[in-house]
PDB file of C-alpha atoms in Angstrom:
ATOM      1  CA  MET A   5     202.878 236.921 183.431  1.00 39.00           C
ATOM      2  CA  LYS A   6     206.479 236.994 184.637  1.00 40.00           C
ATOM      3  CA  HIS A   7     206.719 233.187 184.467  1.00 42.00           C
ATOM      4  CA  LEU A   8     205.191 233.229 180.974  1.00 39.00           C
ATOM      5  CA  LYS A   9     207.902 235.643 179.805  1.00 41.00           C
ATOM      6  CA  LYS A  10     210.623 233.309 181.085  1.00 44.00           C
ATOM      7  CA  PHE A  11     209.045 230.393 179.245  1.00 44.00           C
ATOM      8  CA  VAL A  12     208.737 232.357 175.996  1.00 42.00           C
ATOM      9  CA  VAL A  13     212.387 233.474 176.105  1.00 43.00           C
ATOM     10  CA  LEU A  14     213.594 229.934 176.740  1.00 50.00           C
ATOM     11  CA  SER A  15     211.335 228.456 174.053  1.00 49.00           C
ATOM     12  CA  LEU A  16     212.466 230.958 171.418  1.00 45.00           C
ATOM     13  CA  VAL A  17     216.140 230.284 172.150  1.00 52.00           C
ATOM     14  CA  LEU A  18     215.673 226.526 171.899  1.00 54.00           C
ATOM     15  CA  LEU A  19     213.746 226.882 168.640  1.00 51.00           C
ATOM     16  CA  LEU A  20     216.639 228.938 167.260  1.00 51.00           C
ATOM     17  CA  PHE A  21     219.094 226.116 167.866  1.00 51.00           C
ATOM     18  CA  ILE A  22     216.808 223.336 166.707  1.00 48.00           C
ATOM     19  CA  ALA A  23     216.548 225.244 163.435  1.00 45.00           C
ATOM     20  CA  ALA A  24     220.313 225.763 163.403  1.00 46.00           C
ATOM     21  CA  GLY A  25     220.863 222.048 163.825  1.00 48.00           C
ATOM     22  CA  CYS A  26     218.673 221.282 160.823  1.00 44.00           C
ATOM     23  CA  SER A  27     219.982 223.917 158.433  1.00 39.00           C
ATOM     24  CA  SER A  28     223.452 225.254 159.246  1.00 39.00           C
ATOM     25  CA  GLN A  29     226.435 224.192 157.158  1.00 36.00           C
ATOM     26  CA  GLY A  30     229.348 226.465 158.021  1.00 34.00           C
ATOM     27  CA  SER A  31     231.388 227.055 161.155  1.00 35.00           C
ATOM     28  CA  ALA A  32     232.216 230.097 163.237  1.00 36.00           C
ATOM     29  CA  GLY A  33     234.974 231.409 165.390  1.00 38.00           C
ATOM     30  CA  GLY A  34     238.447 230.045 165.736  1.00 39.00           C
ATOM     31  CA  GLU A  35     240.136 227.704 168.148  1.00 41.00           C
ATOM     32  CA  GLY A  36     241.686 229.773 170.898  1.00 42.00           C
ATOM     33  CA  ASP A  37     241.808 233.012 168.912  1.00 39.00           C
ATOM     34  CA  GLY A  38     238.203 234.189 169.156  1.00 38.00           C
ATOM     35  CA  GLY A  39     237.431 233.687 165.457  1.00 37.00           C
ATOM     36  CA  GLY A  40     237.809 235.980 162.511  1.00 34.00           C
ATOM     37  CA  GLU A  41     234.196 237.042 161.869  1.00 37.00           C
ATOM     38  CA  ALA A  42     233.242 238.266 165.342  1.00 36.00           C
ATOM     39  CA  LYS A  43     232.818 241.977 165.931  1.00 38.00           C
ATOM     40  CA  LYS A  44     233.755 243.964 168.998  1.00 38.00           C
ATOM     41  CA  GLY A  45     230.894 243.938 171.458  1.00 47.00           C
ATOM     42  CA  ASP A  46     229.423 240.605 170.303  1.00 86.00           C
ATOM     43  CA  ILE A  47     228.586 237.863 172.762  1.00 97.00           C
ATOM     44  CA  LYS A  48     231.711 236.007 173.826  1.00 98.00           C
ATOM     45  CA  ILE A  49     231.359 232.278 174.434  1.00 98.00           C
ATOM     46  CA  GLY A  50     234.037 229.904 175.650  1.00 98.00           C
ATOM     47  CA  MET A  51     233.908 226.130 175.455  1.00 98.00           C
ATOM     48  CA  SER A  52     236.353 223.987 177.399  1.00 98.00           C
ATOM     49  CA  PHE A  53     236.547 220.339 176.303  1.00 98.00           C
ATOM     50  CA  GLN A  54     237.962 217.452 178.318  1.00 94.00           C
ATOM     51  CA  GLU A  55     239.555 216.230 175.074  1.00 92.00           C
ATOM     52  CA  MET A  56     239.400 216.742 171.324  1.00 93.00           C
ATOM     53  CA  ASN A  57     241.050 213.513 170.159  1.00 88.00           C
ATOM     54  CA  ASN A  58     237.696 211.807 169.659  1.00 88.00           C
ATOM     55  CA  PRO A  59     235.020 212.153 166.925  1.00 90.00           C
ATOM     56  CA  TYR A  60     232.373 212.506 169.660  1.00 93.00           C
ATOM     57  CA  PHE A  61     233.876 215.755 170.928  1.00 95.00           C
ATOM     58  CA  ILE A  62     234.780 216.911 167.426  1.00 96.00           C
ATOM     59  CA  SER A  63     231.089 216.703 166.513  1.00 96.00           C
ATOM     60  CA  MET A  64     230.329 218.766 169.628  1.00 97.00           C
ATOM     61  CA  LYS A  65     232.849 221.388 168.542  1.00 97.00           C
ATOM     62  CA  GLU A  66     231.275 221.564 165.083  1.00 97.00           C
ATOM     63  CA  ALA A  67     227.808 221.987 166.574  1.00 97.00           C
ATOM     64  CA  PHE A  68     229.097 224.686 168.930  1.00 97.00           C
ATOM     65  CA  GLU A  69     230.681 226.625 166.073  1.00 97.00           C
ATOM     66  CA  ASP A  70     227.567 226.297 163.901  1.00 96.00           C
ATOM     67  CA  ALA A  71     225.290 227.495 166.709  1.00 96.00           C
ATOM     68  CA  ALA A  72     227.600 230.393 167.572  1.00 96.00           C
ATOM     69  CA  LYS A  73     227.577 231.484 163.941  1.00 93.00           C
ATOM     70  CA  GLN A  74     223.776 231.805 164.062  1.00 92.00           C
ATOM     71  CA  ILE A  75     224.095 234.616 166.604  1.00 94.00           C
ATOM     72  CA  GLY A  76     227.404 236.120 165.428  1.00 95.00           C
ATOM     73  CA  ALA A  77     229.160 235.204 168.666  1.00 97.00           C
ATOM     74  CA  GLU A  78     232.886 235.317 169.292  1.00 96.00           C
ATOM     75  CA  THR A  79     234.144 231.885 170.346  1.00 97.00           C
ATOM     76  CA  PHE A  80     237.067 230.543 172.362  1.00 98.00           C
ATOM     77  CA  ILE A  81     237.736 226.791 172.352  1.00 98.00           C
ATOM     78  CA  ALA A  82     240.203 224.882 174.523  1.00 98.00           C
ATOM     79  CA  ASP A  83     241.242 221.239 174.773  1.00 98.00           C
ATOM     80  CA  ALA A  84     242.128 220.111 178.315  1.00 97.00           C
ATOM     81  CA  GLN A  85     243.676 216.864 177.039  1.00 94.00           C
ATOM     82  CA  HIS A  86     242.306 215.099 180.148  1.00 91.00           C
ATOM     83  CA  ASP A  87     244.439 217.347 182.364  1.00 95.00           C
ATOM     84  CA  VAL A  88     242.357 219.125 184.991  1.00 96.00           C
ATOM     85  CA  THR A  89     245.124 221.645 185.719  1.00 98.00           C
ATOM     86  CA  LYS A  90     245.220 222.614 182.054  1.00 98.00           C
ATOM     87  CA  GLN A  91     241.422 222.909 182.005  1.00 98.00           C
ATOM     88  CA  ILE A  92     241.487 225.244 185.004  1.00 98.00           C
ATOM     89  CA  ASN A  93     244.157 227.394 183.315  1.00 98.00           C
ATOM     90  CA  ASP A  94     242.205 227.392 180.023  1.00 98.00           C
ATOM     91  CA  ILE A  95     239.090 228.624 181.815  1.00 98.00           C
ATOM     92  CA  ASP A  96     241.082 231.294 183.619  1.00 98.00           C
ATOM     93  CA  ASP A  97     242.318 232.524 180.219  1.00 98.00           C
ATOM     94  CA  MET A  98     238.726 232.710 178.999  1.00 98.00           C
ATOM     95  CA  ILE A  99     237.687 234.653 182.098  1.00 98.00           C
ATOM     96  CA  GLN A 100     240.442 237.159 181.346  1.00 98.00           C
ATOM     97  CA  LYS A 101     238.965 237.560 177.847  1.00 97.00           C
ATOM     98  CA  ASP A 102     235.634 238.653 179.402  1.00 97.00           C
ATOM     99  CA  ILE A 103     233.497 235.845 178.053  1.00 98.00           C
ATOM    100  CA  ASP A 104     229.754 236.022 178.728  1.00 98.00           C
ATOM    101  CA  ILE A 105     229.098 232.278 178.639  1.00 98.00           C
ATOM    102  CA  LEU A 106     231.210 229.250 179.555  1.00 98.00           C
ATOM    103  CA  LEU A 107     230.278 225.790 178.322  1.00 98.00           C
ATOM    104  CA  ILE A 108     232.359 223.294 180.259  1.00 98.00           C
ATOM    105  CA  ASN A 109     232.860 219.634 179.436  1.00 97.00           C
ATOM    106  CA  PRO A 110     234.833 218.718 182.563  1.00 95.00           C
ATOM    107  CA  THR A 111     237.718 216.292 182.607  1.00 92.00           C
ATOM    108  CA  ASP A 112     237.212 215.935 186.368  1.00 91.00           C
ATOM    109  CA  SER A 113     233.773 216.749 187.795  1.00 91.00           C
ATOM    110  CA  ASP A 114     235.121 217.672 191.250  1.00 93.00           C
ATOM    111  CA  GLY A 115     238.451 219.113 190.157  1.00 95.00           C
ATOM    112  CA  VAL A 116     236.927 221.969 188.133  1.00 97.00           C
ATOM    113  CA  GLU A 117     234.897 223.355 191.040  1.00 98.00           C
ATOM    114  CA  GLY A 118     237.323 226.233 191.652  1.00 98.00           C
ATOM    115  CA  ALA A 119     237.248 227.219 187.978  1.00 98.00           C
ATOM    116  CA  VAL A 120     233.446 227.199 187.962  1.00 98.00           C
ATOM    117  CA  GLU A 121     233.376 229.378 191.089  1.00 98.00           C
ATOM    118  CA  ALA A 122     235.840 231.814 189.518  1.00 98.00           C
ATOM    119  CA  ALA A 123     233.727 232.075 186.367  1.00 98.00           C
ATOM    120  CA  LYS A 124     230.544 232.713 188.354  1.00 98.00           C
ATOM    121  CA  LYS A 125     232.324 235.314 190.472  1.00 98.00           C
ATOM    122  CA  ALA A 126     233.200 237.084 187.216  1.00 98.00           C
ATOM    123  CA  GLY A 127     229.504 237.157 186.253  1.00 98.00           C
ATOM    124  CA  ILE A 128     229.759 234.434 183.621  1.00 98.00           C
ATOM    125  CA  ILE A 129     226.882 232.055 182.861  1.00 98.00           C
ATOM    126  CA  VAL A 130     228.158 228.480 183.216  1.00 98.00           C
ATOM    127  CA  VAL A 131     226.591 225.371 181.674  1.00 98.00           C
ATOM    128  CA  ALA A 132     228.105 221.894 182.005  1.00 98.00           C
ATOM    129  CA  ILE A 133     227.901 219.724 178.899  1.00 98.00           C
ATOM    130  CA  ASP A 134     228.005 215.903 178.760  1.00 96.00           C
ATOM    131  CA  ALA A 135     229.554 215.521 182.244  1.00 93.00           C
ATOM    132  CA  GLN A 136     228.411 217.233 185.441  1.00 94.00           C
ATOM    133  CA  ALA A 137     230.661 219.888 186.985  1.00 95.00           C
ATOM    134  CA  LYS A 138     230.734 220.631 190.678  1.00 95.00           C
ATOM    135  CA  GLY A 139     230.122 224.222 191.680  1.00 97.00           C
ATOM    136  CA  PRO A 140     227.511 226.937 191.029  1.00 98.00           C
ATOM    137  CA  ILE A 141     226.614 226.035 187.443  1.00 98.00           C
ATOM    138  CA  ASP A 142     223.461 227.445 185.849  1.00 97.00           C
ATOM    139  CA  SER A 143     222.481 224.230 184.080  1.00 97.00           C
ATOM    140  CA  PHE A 144     223.696 220.772 183.085  1.00 97.00           C
ATOM    141  CA  VAL A 145     222.877 219.126 179.745  1.00 98.00           C
ATOM    142  CA  GLY A 146     223.876 215.509 179.274  1.00 97.00           C
ATOM    143  CA  SER A 147     222.794 212.085 178.108  1.00 98.00           C
ATOM    144  CA  ARG A 148     220.727 209.696 180.171  1.00 98.00           C
ATOM    145  CA  ASN A 149     223.854 207.731 180.984  1.00 98.00           C
ATOM    146  CA  TYR A 150     222.200 205.275 183.338  1.00 98.00           C
ATOM    147  CA  ASP A 151     219.818 204.362 180.504  1.00 98.00           C
ATOM    148  CA  ALA A 152     222.775 204.009 178.130  1.00 98.00           C
ATOM    149  CA  GLY A 153     224.412 201.369 180.303  1.00 98.00           C
ATOM    150  CA  TYR A 154     221.121 199.681 181.106  1.00 98.00           C
ATOM    151  CA  LEU A 155     220.069 199.342 177.450  1.00 98.00           C
ATOM    152  CA  ALA A 156     223.458 197.891 176.479  1.00 98.00           C
ATOM    153  CA  GLY A 157     223.242 195.464 179.390  1.00 98.00           C
ATOM    154  CA  LYS A 158     219.714 194.349 178.503  1.00 98.00           C
ATOM    155  CA  GLN A 159     220.796 193.687 174.921  1.00 98.00           C
ATOM    156  CA  MET A 160     223.777 191.675 176.138  1.00 98.00           C
ATOM    157  CA  VAL A 161     221.579 189.603 178.471  1.00 98.00           C
ATOM    158  CA  GLU A 162     219.126 188.921 175.642  1.00 98.00           C
ATOM    159  CA  ASP A 163     221.855 187.938 173.181  1.00 98.00           C
ATOM    160  CA  LEU A 164     223.464 185.581 175.701  1.00 98.00           C
ATOM    161  CA  GLY A 165     220.153 183.975 176.538  1.00 98.00           C
ATOM    162  CA  GLY A 166     220.471 185.061 180.162  1.00 98.00           C
ATOM    163  CA  LYS A 167     223.582 182.969 180.839  1.00 98.00           C
ATOM    164  CA  GLY A 168     227.309 183.683 180.629  1.00 98.00           C
ATOM    165  CA  LYS A 169     230.406 185.318 182.040  1.00 98.00           C
ATOM    166  CA  VAL A 170     230.993 188.982 181.248  1.00 98.00           C
ATOM    167  CA  ALA A 171     233.476 191.756 182.032  1.00 98.00           C
ATOM    168  CA  ILE A 172     233.375 195.544 182.309  1.00 98.00           C
ATOM    169  CA  LEU A 173     235.890 197.831 180.621  1.00 98.00           C
ATOM    170  CA  ASP A 174     235.666 200.853 182.929  1.00 98.00           C
ATOM    171  CA  GLY A 175     236.869 204.456 182.477  1.00 94.00           C
ATOM    172  CA  ILE A 176     237.678 207.708 184.275  1.00 86.00           C
ATOM    173  CA  PRO A 177     235.518 208.311 187.391  1.00 83.00           C
ATOM    174  CA  VAL A 178     233.236 211.082 186.136  1.00 83.00           C
ATOM    175  CA  VAL A 179     229.472 210.944 186.662  1.00 88.00           C
ATOM    176  CA  PRO A 180     228.527 209.788 183.112  1.00 92.00           C
ATOM    177  CA  ILE A 181     230.897 206.819 183.291  1.00 94.00           C
ATOM    178  CA  LEU A 182     229.793 205.857 186.798  1.00 95.00           C
ATOM    179  CA  GLU A 183     226.159 206.016 185.708  1.00 97.00           C
ATOM    180  CA  ARG A 184     226.749 203.842 182.640  1.00 98.00           C
ATOM    181  CA  VAL A 185     228.389 201.174 184.766  1.00 98.00           C
ATOM    182  CA  ARG A 186     225.578 201.362 187.321  1.00 98.00           C
ATOM    183  CA  GLY A 187     222.955 200.972 184.586  1.00 98.00           C
ATOM    184  CA  PHE A 188     224.777 198.029 183.056  1.00 98.00           C
ATOM    185  CA  GLU A 189     225.206 196.297 186.407  1.00 98.00           C
ATOM    186  CA  ASP A 190     221.509 196.764 187.203  1.00 98.00           C
ATOM    187  CA  ALA A 191     220.535 195.169 183.879  1.00 98.00           C
ATOM    188  CA  VAL A 192     222.802 192.203 184.584  1.00 98.00           C
ATOM    189  CA  LYS A 193     221.367 191.777 188.091  1.00 97.00           C
ATOM    190  CA  GLU A 194     218.024 191.013 186.484  1.00 98.00           C
ATOM    191  CA  ALA A 195     219.575 187.895 184.911  1.00 98.00           C
ATOM    192  CA  PRO A 196     220.869 185.545 187.662  1.00 96.00           C
ATOM    193  CA  GLY A 197     222.608 183.436 185.022  1.00 98.00           C
ATOM    194  CA  ILE A 198     224.956 186.291 184.063  1.00 98.00           C
ATOM    195  CA  GLU A 199     228.133 186.665 186.144  1.00 98.00           C
ATOM    196  CA  ILE A 200     230.460 189.694 186.074  1.00 98.00           C
ATOM    197  CA  VAL A 201     233.896 188.094 186.435  1.00 98.00           C
ATOM    198  CA  ASP A 202     236.223 191.037 185.730  1.00 98.00           C
ATOM    199  CA  LYS A 203     236.279 194.837 185.801  1.00 98.00           C
ATOM    200  CA  GLN A 204     239.289 196.858 184.652  1.00 98.00           C
ATOM    201  CA  ASN A 205     239.968 200.453 183.600  1.00 98.00           C
ATOM    202  CA  GLY A 206     240.680 200.979 179.919  1.00 97.00           C
ATOM    203  CA  LYS A 207     240.833 204.763 180.456  1.00 93.00           C
ATOM    204  CA  GLN A 208     238.466 205.245 177.502  1.00 92.00           C
ATOM    205  CA  ASP A 209     241.511 204.997 175.239  1.00 92.00           C
ATOM    206  CA  ARG A 210     241.794 202.617 172.299  1.00 96.00           C
ATOM    207  CA  ALA A 211     245.401 201.532 172.832  1.00 97.00           C
ATOM    208  CA  GLU A 212     245.023 201.155 176.599  1.00 97.00           C
ATOM    209  CA  ALA A 213     241.744 199.272 176.187  1.00 98.00           C
ATOM    210  CA  MET A 214     243.366 196.834 173.787  1.00 98.00           C
ATOM    211  CA  LYS A 215     246.061 195.979 176.349  1.00 98.00           C
ATOM    212  CA  VAL A 216     243.538 195.673 179.171  1.00 98.00           C
ATOM    213  CA  THR A 217     241.292 193.449 177.043  1.00 98.00           C
ATOM    214  CA  GLU A 218     244.209 191.179 176.183  1.00 98.00           C
ATOM    215  CA  ASN A 219     244.750 190.682 179.929  1.00 98.00           C
ATOM    216  CA  MET A 220     241.034 190.054 180.470  1.00 98.00           C
ATOM    217  CA  LEU A 221     240.951 187.391 177.761  1.00 98.00           C
ATOM    218  CA  GLN A 222     244.004 185.632 179.184  1.00 97.00           C
ATOM    219  CA  ALA A 223     242.648 185.674 182.744  1.00 97.00           C
ATOM    220  CA  ASN A 224     239.123 184.588 181.783  1.00 98.00           C
ATOM    221  CA  LYS A 225     239.284 181.784 179.244  1.00 96.00           C
ATOM    222  CA  ASP A 226     235.504 181.302 179.131  1.00 97.00           C
ATOM    223  CA  LEU A 227     234.502 184.959 178.841  1.00 98.00           C
ATOM    224  CA  ASN A 228     231.376 185.536 176.722  1.00 98.00           C
ATOM    225  CA  ALA A 229     231.041 189.312 176.473  1.00 98.00           C
ATOM    226  CA  ILE A 230     232.536 192.681 177.444  1.00 99.00           C
ATOM    227  CA  PHE A 231     230.762 195.942 178.216  1.00 99.00           C
ATOM    228  CA  SER A 232     232.833 199.057 177.486  1.00 98.00           C
ATOM    229  CA  VAL A 233     231.896 202.454 178.924  1.00 98.00           C
ATOM    230  CA  ASN A 234     232.652 204.104 175.576  1.00 97.00           C
ATOM    231  CA  ASP A 235     233.147 203.216 171.932  1.00 97.00           C
ATOM    232  CA  GLU A 236     236.732 204.410 171.713  1.00 95.00           C
ATOM    233  CA  GLY A 237     237.688 201.829 174.324  1.00 97.00           C
ATOM    234  CA  ALA A 238     235.398 199.248 172.706  1.00 98.00           C
ATOM    235  CA  LEU A 239     237.250 199.626 169.417  1.00 98.00           C
ATOM    236  CA  GLY A 240     240.475 198.708 171.224  1.00 98.00           C
ATOM    237  CA  THR A 241     238.617 195.728 172.690  1.00 98.00           C
ATOM    238  CA  LEU A 242     237.498 194.768 169.193  1.00 98.00           C
ATOM    239  CA  GLY A 243     241.121 194.666 168.013  1.00 98.00           C
ATOM    240  CA  ALA A 244     242.139 192.447 170.915  1.00 98.00           C
ATOM    241  CA  ILE A 245     239.237 190.033 170.398  1.00 98.00           C
ATOM    242  CA  GLU A 246     239.830 189.761 166.664  1.00 98.00           C
ATOM    243  CA  ALA A 247     243.537 189.077 167.258  1.00 98.00           C
ATOM    244  CA  SER A 248     242.717 186.371 169.813  1.00 98.00           C
ATOM    245  CA  GLY A 249     240.228 184.604 167.567  1.00 97.00           C
ATOM    246  CA  LYS A 250     237.879 184.159 170.550  1.00 97.00           C
ATOM    247  CA  ASP A 251     234.093 184.321 170.384  1.00 98.00           C
ATOM    248  CA  VAL A 252     233.504 187.280 172.722  1.00 98.00           C
ATOM    249  CA  SER A 253     230.820 189.897 172.092  1.00 98.00           C
ATOM    250  CA  ILE A 254     231.136 193.660 172.669  1.00 99.00           C
ATOM    251  CA  TYR A 255     228.525 196.136 173.934  1.00 99.00           C
ATOM    252  CA  SER A 256     229.236 199.815 174.429  1.00 98.00           C
ATOM    253  CA  VAL A 257     228.060 203.437 174.573  1.00 98.00           C
ATOM    254  CA  ASP A 258     228.449 206.415 172.205  1.00 97.00           C
ATOM    255  CA  GLY A 259     227.524 205.838 168.549  1.00 98.00           C
ATOM    256  CA  HIS A 260     231.082 206.335 167.215  1.00 97.00           C
ATOM    257  CA  PRO A 261     231.180 206.064 163.384  1.00 96.00           C
ATOM    258  CA  GLU A 262     233.663 203.168 163.504  1.00 97.00           C
ATOM    259  CA  ALA A 263     231.527 201.360 166.070  1.00 98.00           C
ATOM    260  CA  ILE A 264     228.463 201.759 163.865  1.00 98.00           C
ATOM    261  CA  GLU A 265     230.450 200.388 160.923  1.00 98.00           C
ATOM    262  CA  ALA A 266     231.644 197.396 162.981  1.00 98.00           C
ATOM    263  CA  ILE A 267     228.105 196.643 164.185  1.00 98.00           C
ATOM    264  CA  THR A 268     226.583 196.743 160.710  1.00 98.00           C
ATOM    265  CA  ALA A 269     229.368 194.505 159.384  1.00 97.00           C
ATOM    266  CA  GLY A 270     228.548 191.781 161.907  1.00 97.00           C
ATOM    267  CA  GLY A 271     231.135 190.154 164.135  1.00 97.00           C
ATOM    268  CA  PRO A 272     232.008 190.696 167.814  1.00 98.00           C
ATOM    269  CA  PHE A 273     230.642 194.254 168.135  1.00 98.00           C
ATOM    270  CA  LYS A 274     226.935 193.697 168.770  1.00 98.00           C
ATOM    271  CA  ALA A 275     225.509 196.997 170.016  1.00 98.00           C
ATOM    272  CA  THR A 276     226.196 200.534 171.208  1.00 98.00           C
ATOM    273  CA  THR A 277     223.839 202.928 172.958  1.00 98.00           C
ATOM    274  CA  ALA A 278     224.133 206.092 170.897  1.00 98.00           C
ATOM    275  CA  GLN A 279     224.343 209.584 172.341  1.00 98.00           C
ATOM    276  CA  PHE A 280     223.499 212.826 170.561  1.00 98.00           C
ATOM    277  CA  PRO A 281     226.444 215.173 171.227  1.00 97.00           C
ATOM    278  CA  ARG A 282     225.312 217.908 168.843  1.00 97.00           C
ATOM    279  CA  ASP A 283     221.970 218.204 170.611  1.00 97.00           C
ATOM    280  CA  GLN A 284     223.717 218.480 173.977  1.00 97.00           C
ATOM    281  CA  VAL A 285     225.724 221.489 172.803  1.00 97.00           C
ATOM    282  CA  ARG A 286     222.821 223.225 171.068  1.00 97.00           C
ATOM    283  CA  ILE A 287     220.503 222.841 174.042  1.00 97.00           C
ATOM    284  CA  GLY A 288     223.265 223.754 176.512  1.00 97.00           C
ATOM    285  CA  LEU A 289     224.006 226.942 174.626  1.00 97.00           C
ATOM    286  CA  GLY A 290     220.269 227.580 174.406  1.00 96.00           C
ATOM    287  CA  MET A 291     220.022 227.384 178.209  1.00 96.00           C
ATOM    288  CA  ALA A 292     222.877 229.857 178.593  1.00 97.00           C
ATOM    289  CA  LEU A 293     221.501 232.319 176.054  1.00 96.00           C
ATOM    290  CA  ALA A 294     218.049 232.177 177.603  1.00 95.00           C
ATOM    291  CA  LYS A 295     219.627 233.218 180.915  1.00 95.00           C
ATOM    292  CA  LEU A 296     221.709 235.909 179.196  1.00 96.00           C
ATOM    293  CA  TRP A 297     218.671 237.276 177.352  1.00 94.00           C
ATOM    294  CA  GLY A 298     216.366 237.597 180.319  1.00 92.00           C
ATOM    295  CA  ALA A 299     215.172 234.233 181.622  1.00 92.00           C
ATOM    296  CA  GLU A 300     215.866 234.481 185.349  1.00 86.00           C
ATOM    297  CA  VAL A 301     215.543 230.731 185.814  1.00 87.00           C
ATOM    298  CA  VAL A 302     216.472 227.881 183.458  1.00 93.00           C
ATOM    299  CA  PRO A 303     216.209 224.132 184.101  1.00 95.00           C
ATOM    300  CA  THR A 304     219.009 222.963 186.386  1.00 96.00           C
ATOM    301  CA  GLU A 305     219.327 219.743 184.403  1.00 96.00           C
ATOM    302  CA  VAL A 306     218.273 218.729 180.886  1.00 97.00           C
ATOM    303  CA  PRO A 307     218.617 214.989 180.176  1.00 97.00           C
ATOM    304  CA  ILE A 308     219.000 213.913 176.539  1.00 97.00           C
ATOM    305  CA  ASP A 309     217.601 210.551 175.463  1.00 98.00           C
ATOM    306  CA  VAL A 310     219.860 207.802 174.108  1.00 98.00           C
ATOM    307  CA  GLN A 311     219.128 205.127 171.509  1.00 98.00           C
ATOM    308  CA  LEU A 312     220.342 201.534 171.243  1.00 98.00           C
ATOM    309  CA  GLN A 313     222.011 200.724 167.918  1.00 98.00           C
ATOM    310  CA  THR A 314     222.209 197.112 166.723  1.00 98.00           C
ATOM    311  CA  LYS A 315     222.787 195.480 163.351  1.00 98.00           C
ATOM    312  CA  GLU A 316     219.093 195.926 162.639  1.00 97.00           C
ATOM    313  CA  ASN A 317     219.026 199.735 162.855  1.00 97.00           C
ATOM    314  CA  ALA A 318     222.613 201.069 163.057  1.00 97.00           C
ATOM    315  CA  ALA A 319     223.052 201.656 159.323  1.00 95.00           C
ATOM    316  CA  ASP A 320     220.802 204.725 159.481  1.00 93.00           C
ATOM    317  CA  PHE A 321     222.558 206.344 162.461  1.00 96.00           C
ATOM    318  CA  SER A 322     225.150 209.112 162.489  1.00 93.00           C
ATOM    319  CA  TRP A 323     226.163 211.949 164.795  1.00 93.00           C
TER     320      TRP A 323
END
């Protein structure tokens, strides 16, 4: 009976946020100030992002605010700007504000361990979103990143007919990025005619990726395709390829609106494996609320499926 109660609590919370995702229109809270509509004594929820200069994380923020509004929660939002020291300080500020729940999207999976420990010591429920965080978290909700890289790699292999020279545009060493690269490399290993000839770090940044891609193209005159660990970097790669006039294809991960537009238009950008950032936040918050509202145990990890987007199906996709 006790286990049944836990299941019912968790199920009801998840149903709440599935419904919120389908019907909510507004937003709640305020960035860094706790929001104007919250009342004293309401649930306090903090969300610490690794960055906010990306539509992917902006869509997460919107989903977080919408979900928080459904329960009248007070919200605190912080942008680490890819600075782990800032993220640690942001979380410390939230702890001082007596938050009940911390959703953390870490900029450095290992580097935030102390902040996670401090939050747990303060009695805060901690759920990692999108990227795993080291430390005593209650749950982790993120995409199947290995699958994301693998699907992009399989599509590349198919498009190249199993033969060609390819490169990897890498990123920051957090678990999701490492898993995408591992999945891509495994897909390529299945095609002996595909050779990975270059691997460089574009730092998941459009401007940096453009410069790195320019170097790749100069160093590898017969390059056929590039796999980018994210769409923001891939869009920088797209600019470099278009400027060079070379016939080099792009495969990536995310589902960024500009990437979807480039894929549907035809040209170098052939495919991206789309993630569902809004679902990650809703389910992550659902896990935390289930724990807060009486579920003694929640799943330690909740993987979210990904979906390959090509010219054939991308027109119907959006975050």
